[in-house]
């Protein structure tokens, strides 16, 4: 008899929620919303467009943003690339970046590629608890620092960065704050205004959505400072061209709406499971 699979790697990816799968399936075939969301001259297009915009509002609601501040991407990796390279392309001066040595490869490798393009970077180190402290960020700031990029929840050690304390320091220095929230979305409350975030990377597949879809939150005031990395039809207010993947987008929107509903209950349930596990381990 086949043994039941016990899957413990939800930090790497999650299965899609059945309600996500159902919503996505409605966007693919002849009977569904298969139209091109950019086709504004017929019903197939406008139907798909309205689903895309409803999903945009669902993602925005989960992070306290305006819908027009959400740019669809293929995932958090692309969102991180768009934020950092998009900043670098438009930065005539202020070509120094700050990040941390605890970041995901999608940040570290992007920063490395920007260093080859003449940007300079500082890598903040964590304290003894694994935290990136406001004081450490403050100490790394320079006159020419233009962007600080830090993750909200660490994908390996689970630490939660005190973004609310770091944001005012970054802004006082005249820099933008980018946050990689791939591990945080739907698991801890995020309010981009309360936290003072200018750019925020998100991914659907860590929160019961499909792989291959994500978003970058771009604060209205920061939009002009980010250069597109994907050129074409001028989709997504010129920030990311490419025909919108209605089924993926609807999947991410549904996942975000479900996350908003169950975040409190999930947090409690997981805290209880963690307590039980530790209790058993220490016995
Ligand atoms: C998973 C992850 C990413 C990459 O996200 P994709 O959507 O898979 O590209 C980036 N940053 C962090 C912190 C992650 O956990």
PDB file of C-alpha atoms and ligand atoms in Angstrom:
ATOM      1  CA  UNK A   1       0.000   0.000   0.000  1.00  0.00           C
ATOM      2  CA  UNK A   2       1.293   3.436  -0.902  1.00  0.00           C
ATOM      3  CA  UNK A   3       2.192   5.564   2.077  1.00  0.00           C
ATOM      4  CA  UNK A   4       0.419   8.884   2.491  1.00  0.00           C
ATOM      5  CA  UNK A   5       2.716  11.788   1.620  1.00  0.00           C
ATOM      6  CA  UNK A   6       3.446  14.145   4.480  1.00  0.00           C
ATOM      7  CA  UNK A   7       4.498  17.452   2.960  1.00  0.00           C
ATOM      8  CA  UNK A   8       6.336  19.868   5.249  1.00  0.00           C
ATOM      9  CA  UNK A   9       7.859  22.304   2.766  1.00  0.00           C
ATOM     10  CA  UNK A  10       5.203  25.018   2.522  1.00  0.00           C
ATOM     11  CA  UNK A  11       7.949  27.657   2.565  1.00  0.00           C
ATOM     12  CA  UNK A  12       9.028  26.329  -0.851  1.00  0.00           C
ATOM     13  CA  UNK A  13       5.535  26.110  -2.296  1.00  0.00           C
ATOM     14  CA  UNK A  14       1.962  25.229  -1.416  1.00  0.00           C
ATOM     15  CA  UNK A  15      -0.644  23.226  -3.305  1.00  0.00           C
ATOM     16  CA  UNK A  16      -3.323  25.406  -4.910  1.00  0.00           C
ATOM     17  CA  UNK A  17      -6.556  25.667  -2.927  1.00  0.00           C
ATOM     18  CA  UNK A  18      -9.438  23.784  -4.658  1.00  0.00           C
ATOM     19  CA  UNK A  19     -11.358  27.095  -4.870  1.00  0.00           C
ATOM     20  CA  UNK A  20      -8.357  28.649  -6.638  1.00  0.00           C
ATOM     21  CA  UNK A  21      -8.276  25.768  -9.127  1.00  0.00           C
ATOM     22  CA  UNK A  22     -12.020  26.104  -9.766  1.00  0.00           C
ATOM     23  CA  UNK A  23     -11.770  29.841 -10.398  1.00  0.00           C
ATOM     24  CA  UNK A  24      -8.798  29.378 -12.736  1.00  0.00           C
ATOM     25  CA  UNK A  25     -10.569  26.679 -14.742  1.00  0.00           C
ATOM     26  CA  UNK A  26     -13.288  29.190 -15.630  1.00  0.00           C
ATOM     27  CA  UNK A  27     -10.806  31.338 -17.538  1.00  0.00           C
ATOM     28  CA  UNK A  28      -9.410  28.938 -20.094  1.00  0.00           C
ATOM     29  CA  UNK A  29     -11.929  27.319 -22.424  1.00  0.00           C
ATOM     30  CA  UNK A  30     -14.499  28.482 -24.933  1.00  0.00           C
ATOM     31  CA  UNK A  31     -17.192  28.572 -22.245  1.00  0.00           C
ATOM     32  CA  UNK A  32     -14.979  30.595 -19.926  1.00  0.00           C
ATOM     33  CA  UNK A  33     -13.283  33.986 -19.839  1.00  0.00           C
ATOM     34  CA  UNK A  34     -10.585  33.088 -22.375  1.00  0.00           C
ATOM     35  CA  UNK A  35     -10.528  36.505 -24.090  1.00  0.00           C
ATOM     36  CA  UNK A  36      -7.538  38.824 -24.181  1.00  0.00           C
ATOM     37  CA  UNK A  37      -8.008  41.328 -21.348  1.00  0.00           C
ATOM     38  CA  UNK A  38      -6.521  43.985 -23.661  1.00  0.00           C
ATOM     39  CA  UNK A  39      -9.230  43.456 -26.309  1.00  0.00           C
ATOM     40  CA  UNK A  40     -11.549  46.301 -25.395  1.00  0.00           C
ATOM     41  CA  UNK A  41     -13.763  46.104 -28.479  1.00  0.00           C
ATOM     42  CA  UNK A  42     -15.672  42.906 -27.700  1.00  0.00           C
ATOM     43  CA  UNK A  43     -17.324  41.077 -24.821  1.00  0.00           C
ATOM     44  CA  UNK A  44     -14.743  38.261 -24.585  1.00  0.00           C
ATOM     45  CA  UNK A  45     -12.050  40.849 -23.877  1.00  0.00           C
ATOM     46  CA  UNK A  46     -14.030  43.025 -21.503  1.00  0.00           C
ATOM     47  CA  UNK A  47     -15.194  39.976 -19.525  1.00  0.00           C
ATOM     48  CA  UNK A  48     -11.578  38.868 -19.018  1.00  0.00           C
ATOM     49  CA  UNK A  49     -10.580  42.448 -18.191  1.00  0.00           C
ATOM     50  CA  UNK A  50     -13.183  42.719 -15.458  1.00  0.00           C
ATOM     51  CA  UNK A  51     -11.925  39.472 -13.878  1.00  0.00           C
ATOM     52  CA  UNK A  52      -8.346  40.778 -13.999  1.00  0.00           C
ATOM     53  CA  UNK A  53      -9.390  44.034 -12.355  1.00  0.00           C
ATOM     54  CA  UNK A  54     -11.395  42.224  -9.648  1.00  0.00           C
ATOM     55  CA  UNK A  55      -8.296  40.131  -8.881  1.00  0.00           C
ATOM     56  CA  UNK A  56      -6.151  43.271  -8.795  1.00  0.00           C
ATOM     57  CA  UNK A  57      -8.500  44.707  -6.170  1.00  0.00           C
ATOM     58  CA  UNK A  58      -8.262  41.465  -4.137  1.00  0.00           C
ATOM     59  CA  UNK A  59      -4.445  41.603  -4.098  1.00  0.00           C
ATOM     60  CA  UNK A  60      -4.466  45.323  -3.298  1.00  0.00           C
ATOM     61  CA  UNK A  61      -6.922  44.788  -0.426  1.00  0.00           C
ATOM     62  CA  UNK A  62      -4.628  42.241   1.228  1.00  0.00           C
ATOM     63  CA  UNK A  63      -1.820  44.826   1.510  1.00  0.00           C
ATOM     64  CA  UNK A  64      -3.809  48.052   1.941  1.00  0.00           C
ATOM     65  CA  UNK A  65      -2.884  49.387  -1.517  1.00  0.00           C
ATOM     66  CA  UNK A  66      -4.826  51.041  -4.346  1.00  0.00           C
ATOM     67  CA  UNK A  67      -5.637  48.636  -7.181  1.00  0.00           C
ATOM     68  CA  UNK A  68      -3.742  50.825  -9.673  1.00  0.00           C
ATOM     69  CA  UNK A  69      -0.545  50.272  -7.654  1.00  0.00           C
ATOM     70  CA  UNK A  70      -0.472  46.522  -8.449  1.00  0.00           C
ATOM     71  CA  UNK A  71       1.652  45.382 -11.428  1.00  0.00           C
ATOM     72  CA  UNK A  72       1.252  41.731 -12.480  1.00  0.00           C
ATOM     73  CA  UNK A  73       4.465  39.757 -12.923  1.00  0.00           C
ATOM     74  CA  UNK A  74       5.412  36.082 -13.243  1.00  0.00           C
ATOM     75  CA  UNK A  75       6.304  35.785  -9.555  1.00  0.00           C
ATOM     76  CA  UNK A  76       8.356  37.318  -6.770  1.00  0.00           C
ATOM     77  CA  UNK A  77      11.590  36.695  -8.660  1.00  0.00           C
ATOM     78  CA  UNK A  78      10.436  38.918 -11.505  1.00  0.00           C
ATOM     79  CA  UNK A  79       8.970  41.450  -9.076  1.00  0.00           C
ATOM     80  CA  UNK A  80      12.344  41.713  -7.319  1.00  0.00           C
ATOM     81  CA  UNK A  81      14.103  42.123 -10.675  1.00  0.00           C
ATOM     82  CA  UNK A  82      11.647  44.806 -11.792  1.00  0.00           C
ATOM     83  CA  UNK A  83      11.986  46.736  -8.537  1.00  0.00           C
ATOM     84  CA  UNK A  84      15.778  46.717  -8.380  1.00  0.00           C
ATOM     85  CA  UNK A  85      16.722  46.888 -12.066  1.00  0.00           C
ATOM     86  CA  UNK A  86      13.836  49.252 -12.709  1.00  0.00           C
ATOM     87  CA  UNK A  87      15.207  51.571 -10.023  1.00  0.00           C
ATOM     88  CA  UNK A  88      18.802  51.262 -11.263  1.00  0.00           C
ATOM     89  CA  UNK A  89      17.890  52.070 -14.879  1.00  0.00           C
ATOM     90  CA  UNK A  90      16.350  55.388 -13.842  1.00  0.00           C
ATOM     91  CA  UNK A  91      18.874  56.337 -11.166  1.00  0.00           C
ATOM     92  CA  UNK A  92      21.162  59.029 -12.582  1.00  0.00           C
ATOM     93  CA  UNK A  93      22.648  59.652  -9.150  1.00  0.00           C
ATOM     94  CA  UNK A  94      22.033  57.753  -5.896  1.00  0.00           C
ATOM     95  CA  UNK A  95      23.496  54.572  -7.294  1.00  0.00           C
ATOM     96  CA  UNK A  96      24.121  52.888  -3.931  1.00  0.00           C
ATOM     97  CA  UNK A  97      21.808  50.087  -2.753  1.00  0.00           C
ATOM     98  CA  UNK A  98      21.405  48.521   0.659  1.00  0.00           C
ATOM     99  CA  UNK A  99      20.182  44.980   1.165  1.00  0.00           C
ATOM    100  CA  UNK A 100      20.998  42.196   3.623  1.00  0.00           C
ATOM    101  CA  UNK A 101      23.090  39.057   3.329  1.00  0.00           C
ATOM    102  CA  UNK A 102      19.990  37.063   4.411  1.00  0.00           C
ATOM    103  CA  UNK A 103      18.016  37.849   1.269  1.00  0.00           C
ATOM    104  CA  UNK A 104      16.638  35.342  -1.230  1.00  0.00           C
ATOM    105  CA  UNK A 105      18.759  34.604  -4.306  1.00  0.00           C
ATOM    106  CA  UNK A 106      16.292  36.612  -6.378  1.00  0.00           C
ATOM    107  CA  UNK A 107      17.618  39.716  -4.578  1.00  0.00           C
ATOM    108  CA  UNK A 108      21.262  38.726  -4.076  1.00  0.00           C
ATOM    109  CA  UNK A 109      21.817  37.710  -7.706  1.00  0.00           C
ATOM    110  CA  UNK A 110      19.957  40.759  -9.000  1.00  0.00           C
ATOM    111  CA  UNK A 111      22.129  43.019  -6.857  1.00  0.00           C
ATOM    112  CA  UNK A 112      25.235  41.210  -8.135  1.00  0.00           C
ATOM    113  CA  UNK A 113      24.165  41.880 -11.722  1.00  0.00           C
ATOM    114  CA  UNK A 114      23.600  45.551 -10.886  1.00  0.00           C
ATOM    115  CA  UNK A 115      27.083  45.800  -9.366  1.00  0.00           C
ATOM    116  CA  UNK A 116      28.404  44.785 -12.779  1.00  0.00           C
ATOM    117  CA  UNK A 117      26.390  47.657 -14.234  1.00  0.00           C
ATOM    118  CA  UNK A 118      28.093  50.226 -12.006  1.00  0.00           C
ATOM    119  CA  UNK A 119      25.819  50.245  -8.969  1.00  0.00           C
ATOM    120  CA  UNK A 120      27.386  49.800  -5.528  1.00  0.00           C
ATOM    121  CA  UNK A 121      25.799  47.804  -2.731  1.00  0.00           C
ATOM    122  CA  UNK A 122      26.098  47.257   1.012  1.00  0.00           C
ATOM    123  CA  UNK A 123      24.971  44.023   2.656  1.00  0.00           C
ATOM    124  CA  UNK A 124      23.665  44.489   6.181  1.00  0.00           C
ATOM    125  CA  UNK A 125      24.405  41.595   8.518  1.00  0.00           C
ATOM    126  CA  UNK A 126      21.896  40.228  11.047  1.00  0.00           C
ATOM    127  CA  UNK A 127      22.337  40.490  14.808  1.00  0.00           C
ATOM    128  CA  UNK A 128      22.675  37.445  17.091  1.00  0.00           C
ATOM    129  CA  UNK A 129      18.904  36.800  16.826  1.00  0.00           C
ATOM    130  CA  UNK A 130      18.968  36.784  13.027  1.00  0.00           C
ATOM    131  CA  UNK A 131      17.319  40.204  12.833  1.00  0.00           C
ATOM    132  CA  UNK A 132      18.183  43.056  10.503  1.00  0.00           C
ATOM    133  CA  UNK A 133      17.962  45.976  12.908  1.00  0.00           C
ATOM    134  CA  UNK A 134      17.046  49.612  12.174  1.00  0.00           C
ATOM    135  CA  UNK A 135      20.434  50.613  13.629  1.00  0.00           C
ATOM    136  CA  UNK A 136      22.275  48.366  11.187  1.00  0.00           C
ATOM    137  CA  UNK A 137      20.358  49.874   8.258  1.00  0.00           C
ATOM    138  CA  UNK A 138      21.044  53.374   9.558  1.00  0.00           C
ATOM    139  CA  UNK A 139      24.758  52.607   9.733  1.00  0.00           C
ATOM    140  CA  UNK A 140      24.818  51.398   6.116  1.00  0.00           C
ATOM    141  CA  UNK A 141      23.137  54.501   4.662  1.00  0.00           C
ATOM    142  CA  UNK A 142      25.262  56.818   2.505  1.00  0.00           C
ATOM    143  CA  UNK A 143      24.605  60.157   0.840  1.00  0.00           C
ATOM    144  CA  UNK A 144      24.113  58.339  -2.453  1.00  0.00           C
ATOM    145  CA  UNK A 145      21.841  55.537  -1.182  1.00  0.00           C
ATOM    146  CA  UNK A 146      18.764  55.397  -3.394  1.00  0.00           C
ATOM    147  CA  UNK A 147      17.119  52.088  -2.558  1.00  0.00           C
ATOM    148  CA  UNK A 148      16.958  49.776   0.439  1.00  0.00           C
ATOM    149  CA  UNK A 149      15.664  46.236  -0.178  1.00  0.00           C
ATOM    150  CA  UNK A 150      14.808  43.938   2.739  1.00  0.00           C
ATOM    151  CA  UNK A 151      12.562  40.931   3.106  1.00  0.00           C
ATOM    152  CA  UNK A 152       9.606  40.987   5.482  1.00  0.00           C
ATOM    153  CA  UNK A 153       9.724  37.305   6.532  1.00  0.00           C
ATOM    154  CA  UNK A 154      12.888  35.278   6.032  1.00  0.00           C
ATOM    155  CA  UNK A 155      12.360  32.113   4.004  1.00  0.00           C
ATOM    156  CA  UNK A 156      14.850  30.022   5.985  1.00  0.00           C
ATOM    157  CA  UNK A 157      14.793  31.209   9.600  1.00  0.00           C
ATOM    158  CA  UNK A 158      11.322  32.800   9.726  1.00  0.00           C
ATOM    159  CA  UNK A 159      12.417  36.104  11.255  1.00  0.00           C
ATOM    160  CA  UNK A 160      10.100  39.083  10.795  1.00  0.00           C
ATOM    161  CA  UNK A 161      11.921  42.304   9.867  1.00  0.00           C
ATOM    162  CA  UNK A 162      10.804  45.450  11.719  1.00  0.00           C
ATOM    163  CA  UNK A 163       9.951  47.331   8.509  1.00  0.00           C
ATOM    164  CA  UNK A 164       7.813  49.908  10.355  1.00  0.00           C
ATOM    165  CA  UNK A 165      10.906  51.033  12.302  1.00  0.00           C
ATOM    166  CA  UNK A 166      13.223  50.889   9.280  1.00  0.00           C
ATOM    167  CA  UNK A 167      11.013  52.802   6.789  1.00  0.00           C
ATOM    168  CA  UNK A 168      11.303  56.254   8.436  1.00  0.00           C
ATOM    169  CA  UNK A 169      15.105  55.912   8.526  1.00  0.00           C
ATOM    170  CA  UNK A 170      15.195  55.022   4.822  1.00  0.00           C
ATOM    171  CA  UNK A 171      12.845  57.849   3.863  1.00  0.00           C
ATOM    172  CA  UNK A 172      14.698  60.433   5.984  1.00  0.00           C
ATOM    173  CA  UNK A 173      17.744  59.602   3.860  1.00  0.00           C
ATOM    174  CA  UNK A 174      15.726  60.213   0.685  1.00  0.00           C
ATOM    175  CA  UNK A 175      15.775  56.566  -0.413  1.00  0.00           C
ATOM    176  CA  UNK A 176      13.009  54.198  -1.529  1.00  0.00           C
ATOM    177  CA  UNK A 177      12.123  51.063   0.444  1.00  0.00           C
ATOM    178  CA  UNK A 178      11.553  47.773  -1.383  1.00  0.00           C
ATOM    179  CA  UNK A 179      10.271  44.759   0.551  1.00  0.00           C
ATOM    180  CA  UNK A 180      10.302  41.135  -0.619  1.00  0.00           C
ATOM    181  CA  UNK A 181       7.096  39.826   0.955  1.00  0.00           C
ATOM    182  CA  UNK A 182       6.961  36.437  -0.793  1.00  0.00           C
ATOM    183  CA  UNK A 183       6.930  34.584   2.556  1.00  0.00           C
ATOM    184  CA  UNK A 184       4.779  37.119   4.367  1.00  0.00           C
ATOM    185  CA  UNK A 185       1.825  37.598   2.038  1.00  0.00           C
ATOM    186  CA  UNK A 186      -1.345  36.188   3.518  1.00  0.00           C
ATOM    187  CA  UNK A 187       0.458  34.963   6.621  1.00  0.00           C
ATOM    188  CA  UNK A 188       1.104  38.173   8.507  1.00  0.00           C
ATOM    189  CA  UNK A 189      -0.876  41.411   8.151  1.00  0.00           C
ATOM    190  CA  UNK A 190       0.697  43.833   5.653  1.00  0.00           C
ATOM    191  CA  UNK A 191      -0.341  47.464   5.257  1.00  0.00           C
ATOM    192  CA  UNK A 192       1.988  49.220   2.840  1.00  0.00           C
ATOM    193  CA  UNK A 193       0.997  52.632   4.204  1.00  0.00           C
ATOM    194  CA  UNK A 194       1.343  51.788   7.893  1.00  0.00           C
ATOM    195  CA  UNK A 195       4.672  50.093   7.174  1.00  0.00           C
ATOM    196  CA  UNK A 196       5.932  52.835   4.818  1.00  0.00           C
ATOM    197  CA  UNK A 197       6.708  50.537   1.883  1.00  0.00           C
ATOM    198  CA  UNK A 198       7.299  51.967  -1.624  1.00  0.00           C
ATOM    199  CA  UNK A 199       7.721  48.692  -3.549  1.00  0.00           C
ATOM    200  CA  UNK A 200       6.572  45.212  -2.449  1.00  0.00           C
ATOM    201  CA  UNK A 201       7.158  41.861  -4.152  1.00  0.00           C
ATOM    202  CA  UNK A 202       4.518  39.149  -3.950  1.00  0.00           C
ATOM    203  CA  UNK A 203       4.079  35.595  -5.181  1.00  0.00           C
ATOM    204  CA  UNK A 204       0.915  33.471  -5.422  1.00  0.00           C
ATOM    205  CA  UNK A 205       2.329  29.970  -5.020  1.00  0.00           C
ATOM    206  CA  UNK A 206       3.452  30.409  -1.403  1.00  0.00           C
ATOM    207  CA  UNK A 207      -0.114  31.172  -0.385  1.00  0.00           C
ATOM    208  CA  UNK A 208      -2.209  28.432  -2.064  1.00  0.00           C
ATOM    209  CA  UNK A 209      -2.226  30.119  -5.465  1.00  0.00           C
ATOM    210  CA  UNK A 210      -0.685  28.916  -8.733  1.00  0.00           C
ATOM    211  CA  UNK A 211       2.980  29.090  -9.691  1.00  0.00           C
ATOM    212  CA  UNK A 212       4.035  31.544 -12.372  1.00  0.00           C
ATOM    213  CA  UNK A 213       2.144  34.596 -11.143  1.00  0.00           C
ATOM    214  CA  UNK A 214       3.057  37.376  -8.771  1.00  0.00           C
ATOM    215  CA  UNK A 215       2.827  41.109  -8.447  1.00  0.00           C
ATOM    216  CA  UNK A 216       4.866  44.173  -7.618  1.00  0.00           C
ATOM    217  CA  UNK A 217       3.204  46.884  -5.561  1.00  0.00           C
ATOM    218  CA  UNK A 218       4.482  50.245  -6.809  1.00  0.00           C
ATOM    219  CA  UNK A 219       3.448  53.250  -4.698  1.00  0.00           C
ATOM    220  CA  UNK A 220       1.911  55.901  -6.977  1.00  0.00           C
ATOM    221  CA  UNK A 221       4.619  58.415  -6.085  1.00  0.00           C
ATOM    222  CA  UNK A 222       7.361  55.895  -6.918  1.00  0.00           C
ATOM    223  CA  UNK A 223       6.047  54.760 -10.318  1.00  0.00           C
ATOM    224  CA  UNK A 224       8.056  57.320 -12.316  1.00  0.00           C
ATOM    225  CA  UNK A 225      11.259  56.079 -10.693  1.00  0.00           C
ATOM    226  CA  UNK A 226      10.897  52.514 -11.994  1.00  0.00           C
ATOM    227  CA  UNK A 227      11.835  51.640 -15.584  1.00  0.00           C
ATOM    228  CA  UNK A 228      10.103  48.733 -17.334  1.00  0.00           C
ATOM    229  CA  UNK A 229      12.204  45.621 -17.878  1.00  0.00           C
ATOM    230  CA  UNK A 230       9.766  43.944 -20.277  1.00  0.00           C
ATOM    231  CA  UNK A 231       8.885  46.057 -23.295  1.00  0.00           C
ATOM    232  CA  UNK A 232       6.008  45.543 -25.679  1.00  0.00           C
ATOM    233  CA  UNK A 233       2.370  46.513 -25.763  1.00  0.00           C
ATOM    234  CA  UNK A 234       2.617  48.886 -22.814  1.00  0.00           C
ATOM    235  CA  UNK A 235       0.484  46.767 -20.482  1.00  0.00           C
ATOM    236  CA  UNK A 236       0.400  47.470 -16.763  1.00  0.00           C
ATOM    237  CA  UNK A 237       0.803  51.255 -17.187  1.00  0.00           C
ATOM    238  CA  UNK A 238       3.910  50.651 -19.274  1.00  0.00           C
ATOM    239  CA  UNK A 239       5.691  48.883 -16.400  1.00  0.00           C
ATOM    240  CA  UNK A 240       5.362  45.297 -17.635  1.00  0.00           C
ATOM    241  CA  UNK A 241       4.265  44.395 -21.137  1.00  0.00           C
ATOM    242  CA  UNK A 242       2.804  41.043 -22.098  1.00  0.00           C
ATOM    243  CA  UNK A 243      -0.703  39.664 -22.526  1.00  0.00           C
ATOM    244  CA  UNK A 244      -2.205  39.235 -19.088  1.00  0.00           C
ATOM    245  CA  UNK A 245      -2.658  35.600 -18.002  1.00  0.00           C
ATOM    246  CA  UNK A 246      -6.278  35.785 -16.868  1.00  0.00           C
ATOM    247  CA  UNK A 247      -6.355  32.326 -15.258  1.00  0.00           C
ATOM    248  CA  UNK A 248      -3.144  32.922 -13.291  1.00  0.00           C
ATOM    249  CA  UNK A 249      -4.259  36.378 -12.192  1.00  0.00           C
ATOM    250  CA  UNK A 250      -7.683  35.115 -11.105  1.00  0.00           C
ATOM    251  CA  UNK A 251      -5.891  32.338  -9.211  1.00  0.00           C
ATOM    252  CA  UNK A 252      -3.744  34.853  -7.346  1.00  0.00           C
ATOM    253  CA  UNK A 253      -6.710  37.121  -6.615  1.00  0.00           C
ATOM    254  CA  UNK A 254      -8.728  34.210  -5.237  1.00  0.00           C
ATOM    255  CA  UNK A 255      -5.766  33.024  -3.140  1.00  0.00           C
ATOM    256  CA  UNK A 256      -5.366  36.515  -1.663  1.00  0.00           C
ATOM    257  CA  UNK A 257      -9.077  36.803  -0.859  1.00  0.00           C
ATOM    258  CA  UNK A 258      -8.997  33.395   0.861  1.00  0.00           C
ATOM    259  CA  UNK A 259      -5.838  34.359   2.756  1.00  0.00           C
ATOM    260  CA  UNK A 260      -7.501  37.506   4.066  1.00  0.00           C
ATOM    261  CA  UNK A 261     -10.401  35.390   5.349  1.00  0.00           C
ATOM    262  CA  UNK A 262      -8.385  32.718   7.094  1.00  0.00           C
ATOM    263  CA  UNK A 263      -5.229  34.527   8.223  1.00  0.00           C
ATOM    264  CA  UNK A 264      -6.275  34.870  11.883  1.00  0.00           C
ATOM    265  CA  UNK A 265      -7.521  31.285  12.196  1.00  0.00           C
ATOM    266  CA  UNK A 266      -4.436  29.933  10.404  1.00  0.00           C
ATOM    267  CA  UNK A 267      -2.094  31.931  12.652  1.00  0.00           C
ATOM    268  CA  UNK A 268      -3.771  30.470  15.737  1.00  0.00           C
ATOM    269  CA  UNK A 269      -3.833  26.939  14.378  1.00  0.00           C
ATOM    270  CA  UNK A 270      -0.166  27.017  13.373  1.00  0.00           C
ATOM    271  CA  UNK A 271       0.865  28.501  16.736  1.00  0.00           C
ATOM    272  CA  UNK A 272      -0.903  25.581  18.442  1.00  0.00           C
ATOM    273  CA  UNK A 273       0.786  23.046  16.168  1.00  0.00           C
ATOM    274  CA  UNK A 274       4.179  24.673  16.799  1.00  0.00           C
ATOM    275  CA  UNK A 275       3.597  24.556  20.548  1.00  0.00           C
ATOM    276  CA  UNK A 276       2.655  20.865  20.329  1.00  0.00           C
ATOM    277  CA  UNK A 277       5.734  20.087  18.265  1.00  0.00           C
ATOM    278  CA  UNK A 278       8.089  21.884  20.649  1.00  0.00           C
ATOM    279  CA  UNK A 279       6.355  20.336  23.608  1.00  0.00           C
ATOM    280  CA  UNK A 280       6.860  16.855  22.150  1.00  0.00           C
ATOM    281  CA  UNK A 281      10.459  17.571  21.224  1.00  0.00           C
ATOM    282  CA  UNK A 282      11.334  18.794  24.723  1.00  0.00           C
ATOM    283  CA  UNK A 283       9.669  15.946  26.553  1.00  0.00           C
TER     284      UNK A 283
HETATM  285  C1  LIG B   1       9.836  32.012  -3.061  1.00  0.00           C
HETATM  286  C2  LIG B   1      10.537  33.304  -2.852  1.00  0.00           C
HETATM  287  C3  LIG B   1      10.890  34.141  -3.916  1.00  0.00           C
HETATM  288  C4  LIG B   1      10.683  33.737  -5.355  1.00  0.00           C
HETATM  289  O1  LIG B   1       9.318  33.758  -5.689  1.00  0.00           O
HETATM  290  P1  LIG B   1       8.819  33.110  -7.071  1.00  0.00           P
HETATM  291  O2  LIG B   1       7.406  33.574  -7.166  1.00  0.00           O
HETATM  292  O3  LIG B   1       8.939  31.637  -6.900  1.00  0.00           O
HETATM  293  O4  LIG B   1       9.666  33.657  -8.153  1.00  0.00           O
HETATM  294  C5  LIG B   1      11.476  35.337  -3.634  1.00  0.00           C
HETATM  295  N1  LIG B   1      11.715  35.726  -2.372  1.00  0.00           N
HETATM  296  C6  LIG B   1      11.401  34.961  -1.319  1.00  0.00           C
HETATM  297  C7  LIG B   1      11.665  35.443   0.065  1.00  0.00           C
HETATM  298  C8  LIG B   1      10.800  33.722  -1.509  1.00  0.00           C
HETATM  299  O5  LIG B   1      10.497  32.961  -0.460  1.00  0.00           O
END
